[in-house]
Coordinates of C-alpha atoms in Angstrom, one line a residue:
X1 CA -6.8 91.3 4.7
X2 CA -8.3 89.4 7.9
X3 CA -8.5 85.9 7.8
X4 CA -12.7 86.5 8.4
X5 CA -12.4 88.3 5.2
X6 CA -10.4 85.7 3.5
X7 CA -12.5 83.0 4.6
X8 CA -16.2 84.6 3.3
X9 CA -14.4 85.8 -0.2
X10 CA -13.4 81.6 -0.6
X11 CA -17.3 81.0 0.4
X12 CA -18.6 83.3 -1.8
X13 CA -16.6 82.0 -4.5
X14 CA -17.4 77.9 -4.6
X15 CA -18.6 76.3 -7.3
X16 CA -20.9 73.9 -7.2
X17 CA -21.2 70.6 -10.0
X18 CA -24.0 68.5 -11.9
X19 CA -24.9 65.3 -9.4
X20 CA -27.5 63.0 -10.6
X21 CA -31.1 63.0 -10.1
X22 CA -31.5 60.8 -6.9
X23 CA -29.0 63.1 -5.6
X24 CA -29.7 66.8 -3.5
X25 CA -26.9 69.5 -3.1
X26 CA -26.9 70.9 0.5
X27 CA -26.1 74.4 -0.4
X28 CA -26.4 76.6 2.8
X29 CA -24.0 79.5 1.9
X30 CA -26.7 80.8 -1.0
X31 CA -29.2 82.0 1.7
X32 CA -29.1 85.6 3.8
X33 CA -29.3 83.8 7.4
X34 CA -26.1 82.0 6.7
X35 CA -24.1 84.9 5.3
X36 CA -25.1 86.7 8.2
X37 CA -24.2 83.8 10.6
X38 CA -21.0 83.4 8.7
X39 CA -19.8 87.2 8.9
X40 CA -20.9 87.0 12.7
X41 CA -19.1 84.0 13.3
X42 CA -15.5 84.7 11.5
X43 CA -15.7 88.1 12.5
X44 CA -15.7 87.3 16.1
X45 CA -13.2 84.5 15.9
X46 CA -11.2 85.2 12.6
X47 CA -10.4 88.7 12.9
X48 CA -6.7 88.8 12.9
X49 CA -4.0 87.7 10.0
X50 CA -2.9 84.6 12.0
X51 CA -2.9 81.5 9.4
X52 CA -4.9 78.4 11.3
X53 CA -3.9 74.7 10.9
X54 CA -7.3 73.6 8.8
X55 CA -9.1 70.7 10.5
X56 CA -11.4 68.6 7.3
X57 CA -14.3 67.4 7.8
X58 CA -16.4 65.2 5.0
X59 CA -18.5 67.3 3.7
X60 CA -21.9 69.1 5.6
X61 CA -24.5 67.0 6.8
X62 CA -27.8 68.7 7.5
X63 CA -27.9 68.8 10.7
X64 CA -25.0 71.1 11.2
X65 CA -23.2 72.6 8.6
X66 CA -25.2 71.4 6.1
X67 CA -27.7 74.5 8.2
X68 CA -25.5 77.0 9.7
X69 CA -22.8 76.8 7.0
X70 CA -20.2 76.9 9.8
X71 CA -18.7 73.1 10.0
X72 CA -19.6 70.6 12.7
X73 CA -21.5 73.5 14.2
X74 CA -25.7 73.0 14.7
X75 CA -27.7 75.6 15.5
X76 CA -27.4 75.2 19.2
X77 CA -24.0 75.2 19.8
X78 CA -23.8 78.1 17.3
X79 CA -26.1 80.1 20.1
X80 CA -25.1 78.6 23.2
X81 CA -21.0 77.8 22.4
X82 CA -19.7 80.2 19.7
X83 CA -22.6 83.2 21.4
X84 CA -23.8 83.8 17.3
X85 CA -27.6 83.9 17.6
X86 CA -29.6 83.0 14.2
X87 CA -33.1 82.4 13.2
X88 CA -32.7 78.4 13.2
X89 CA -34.6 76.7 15.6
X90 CA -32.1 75.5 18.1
X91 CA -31.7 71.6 17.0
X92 CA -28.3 69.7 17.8
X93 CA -26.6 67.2 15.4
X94 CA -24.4 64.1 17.3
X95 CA -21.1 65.2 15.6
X96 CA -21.7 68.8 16.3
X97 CA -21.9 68.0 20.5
X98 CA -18.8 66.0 20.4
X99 CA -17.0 68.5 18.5
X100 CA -17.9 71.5 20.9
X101 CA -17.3 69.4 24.1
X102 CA -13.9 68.6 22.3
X103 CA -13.6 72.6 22.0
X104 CA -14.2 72.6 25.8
X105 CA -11.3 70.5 26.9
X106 CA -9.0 72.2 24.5
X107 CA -9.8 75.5 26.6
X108 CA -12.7 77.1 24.7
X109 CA -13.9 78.4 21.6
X110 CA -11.8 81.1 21.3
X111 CA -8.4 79.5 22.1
X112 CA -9.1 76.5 19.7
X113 CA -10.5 79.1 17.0
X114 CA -7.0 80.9 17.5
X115 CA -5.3 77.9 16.6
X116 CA -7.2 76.1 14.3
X117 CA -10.2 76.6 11.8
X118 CA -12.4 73.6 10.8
X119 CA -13.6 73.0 7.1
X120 CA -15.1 70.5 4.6
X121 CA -12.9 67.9 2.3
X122 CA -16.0 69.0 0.1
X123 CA -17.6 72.0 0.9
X124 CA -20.9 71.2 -0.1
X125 CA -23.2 68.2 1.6
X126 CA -25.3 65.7 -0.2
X127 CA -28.4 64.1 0.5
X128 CA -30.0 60.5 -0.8
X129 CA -33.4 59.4 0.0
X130 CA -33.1 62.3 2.6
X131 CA -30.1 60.5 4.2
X132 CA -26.6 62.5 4.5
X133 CA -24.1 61.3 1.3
X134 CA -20.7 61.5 1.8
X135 CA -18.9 62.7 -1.3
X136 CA -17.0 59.2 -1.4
X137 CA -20.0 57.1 -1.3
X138 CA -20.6 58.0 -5.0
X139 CA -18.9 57.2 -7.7
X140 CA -20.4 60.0 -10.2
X141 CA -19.7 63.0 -6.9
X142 CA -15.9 61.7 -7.0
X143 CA -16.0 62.0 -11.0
X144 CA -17.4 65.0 -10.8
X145 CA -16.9 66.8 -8.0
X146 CA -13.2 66.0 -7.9
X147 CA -11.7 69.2 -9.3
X148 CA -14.1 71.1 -7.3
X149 CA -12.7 69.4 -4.1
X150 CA -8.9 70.0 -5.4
X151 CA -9.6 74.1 -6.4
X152 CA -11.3 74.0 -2.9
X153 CA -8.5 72.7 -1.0
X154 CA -6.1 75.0 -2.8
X155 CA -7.9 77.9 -2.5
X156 CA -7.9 77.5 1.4
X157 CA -4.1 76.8 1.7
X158 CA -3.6 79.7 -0.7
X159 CA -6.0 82.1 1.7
X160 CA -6.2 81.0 5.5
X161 CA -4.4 77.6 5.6
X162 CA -1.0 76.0 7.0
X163 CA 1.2 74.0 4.7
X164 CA 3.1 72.2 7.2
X165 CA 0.1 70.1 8.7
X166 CA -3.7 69.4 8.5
X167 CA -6.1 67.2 10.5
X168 CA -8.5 65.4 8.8
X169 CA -11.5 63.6 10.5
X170 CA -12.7 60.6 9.1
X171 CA -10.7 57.6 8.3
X172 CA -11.2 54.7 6.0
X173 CA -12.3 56.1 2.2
X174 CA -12.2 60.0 3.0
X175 CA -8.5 59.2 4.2
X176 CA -7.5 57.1 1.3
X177 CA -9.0 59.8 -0.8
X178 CA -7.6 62.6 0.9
X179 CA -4.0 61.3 0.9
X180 CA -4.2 60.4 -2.6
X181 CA -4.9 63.8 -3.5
X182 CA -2.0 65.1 -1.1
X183 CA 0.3 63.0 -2.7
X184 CA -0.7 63.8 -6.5
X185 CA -1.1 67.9 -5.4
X186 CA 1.7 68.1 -2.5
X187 CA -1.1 70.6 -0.6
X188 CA 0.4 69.5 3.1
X189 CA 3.8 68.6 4.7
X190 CA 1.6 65.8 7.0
X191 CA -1.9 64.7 7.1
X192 CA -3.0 63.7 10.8
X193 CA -6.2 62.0 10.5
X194 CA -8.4 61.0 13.3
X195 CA -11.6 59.0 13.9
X196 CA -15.0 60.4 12.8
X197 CA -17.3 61.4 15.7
X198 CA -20.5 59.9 13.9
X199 CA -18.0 56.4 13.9
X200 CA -17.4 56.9 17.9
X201 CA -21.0 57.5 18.9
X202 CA -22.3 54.7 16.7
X203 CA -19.8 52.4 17.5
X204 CA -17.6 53.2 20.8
X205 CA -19.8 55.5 22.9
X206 CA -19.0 54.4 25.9
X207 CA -15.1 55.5 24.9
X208 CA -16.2 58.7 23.7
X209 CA -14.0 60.3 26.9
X210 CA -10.7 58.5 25.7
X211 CA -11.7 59.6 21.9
X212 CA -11.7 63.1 23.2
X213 CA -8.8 63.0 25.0
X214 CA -7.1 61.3 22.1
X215 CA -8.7 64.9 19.9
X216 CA -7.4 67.4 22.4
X217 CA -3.8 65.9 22.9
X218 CA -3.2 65.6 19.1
X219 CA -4.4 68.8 18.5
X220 CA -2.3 70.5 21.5
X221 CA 1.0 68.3 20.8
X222 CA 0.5 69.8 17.0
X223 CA 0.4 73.8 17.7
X224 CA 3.4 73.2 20.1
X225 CA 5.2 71.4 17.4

């Protein structure tokens, strides 16, 4: 089985958990448009057997995945990076861009897809007071959502993934969580974990060069390792 087909069958098979009533599930992966968007995309860059290194994001915010239901990917750079037209109008998200012009330095779309594959520490997003909610700011979504996050995790390194290292983005609290996991659940070798894009355009713009740099030579030093 391809790792495209790998990848949709773990999509079509999350489970989603009670959150309280303030709280909204971003859920893009029930709608046509995004199974459509998701066969396209993974079929063009997922075709083959080859396990990926699994980059973690958060979770979806909804601007990007939290739309497209492909990770750190808007609907513009969907169209105008990864060539995967949709029927969202073609809005970008901050994270998204940095991402993609990450993907640019590395050499591409389709030699950083051949290396690695970019997911969600929690699949689904979360909204507040129509804000994005990251699964850690919560205390009920960590209660409740944690054995979601652990099959999740598993499930991937069963299907698509590769024991002996993963990348996380986001530092602070989703680290702290993520490692604790890893520790408990031995999913990884080594956790790498590197600064959040939303954290270097808020608060280090002007460096955003060096943070990219910093991306692209982790990320290459890794698949030579």
């Amino acid at each position: 089985m391809s790792i495209c087909n790998k990848v949709l069958n773990y999509y079509n098979n999350l489970e989603k958990n009670t959150v309280p009533e303030n709280i909204e599930v971003l859920d893009p992966y029930c709608k046509d448009e995004v199974k459509k968007i998701q066969r396209d995309f993974y079929g063009r860059y997922f075709k083959d057997s080859k396990r990926r290194i699994i980059i973690f994001g958060i979770n979806p915010g909804r601007f990007g995945g939290g739309i497209t239901g492909i990770p750190f990917t808007d609907p513009y750079n969907l169209s105008f990076k990864c060539n995967i037209s949709s029927n969202f109008k073609s809005t970008k998200e901050l994270s998204s861009s940095f991402i993609y012009e990450m993907i640019d330095e590395y050499g591409g779309v389709k030699n950083f897809y051949n290396d690695y594959i970019i997911s969600s520490i929690c699949p689904y997003g979360f909204t507040k007071n129509g804000k994005n909610l990251n699964y850690y700011d919560d205390n009920h979504l960590i209660k409740n959502w944690k054995n979601n996050i652990i099959k999740s995790i598993s499930d991937q390194l069963t299907s698509f993934g590769s024991k002996q290292v993963c990348i996380i983005i986001g530092k602070g609290k989703n680290q702290i969580f993520f490692e604790l996991l890893n520790k408990e659940y031995k999913f990884f070798n080594e956790i790498i974990a590197l600064p959040h894009p939303r954290w270097i355009l808020q608060y280090r713009s002007k460096q955003k060069k060096i943070f990219i740099k910093q991306y692209v030579e982790t990320l290459k030093k890794i698949k030579h390792e």
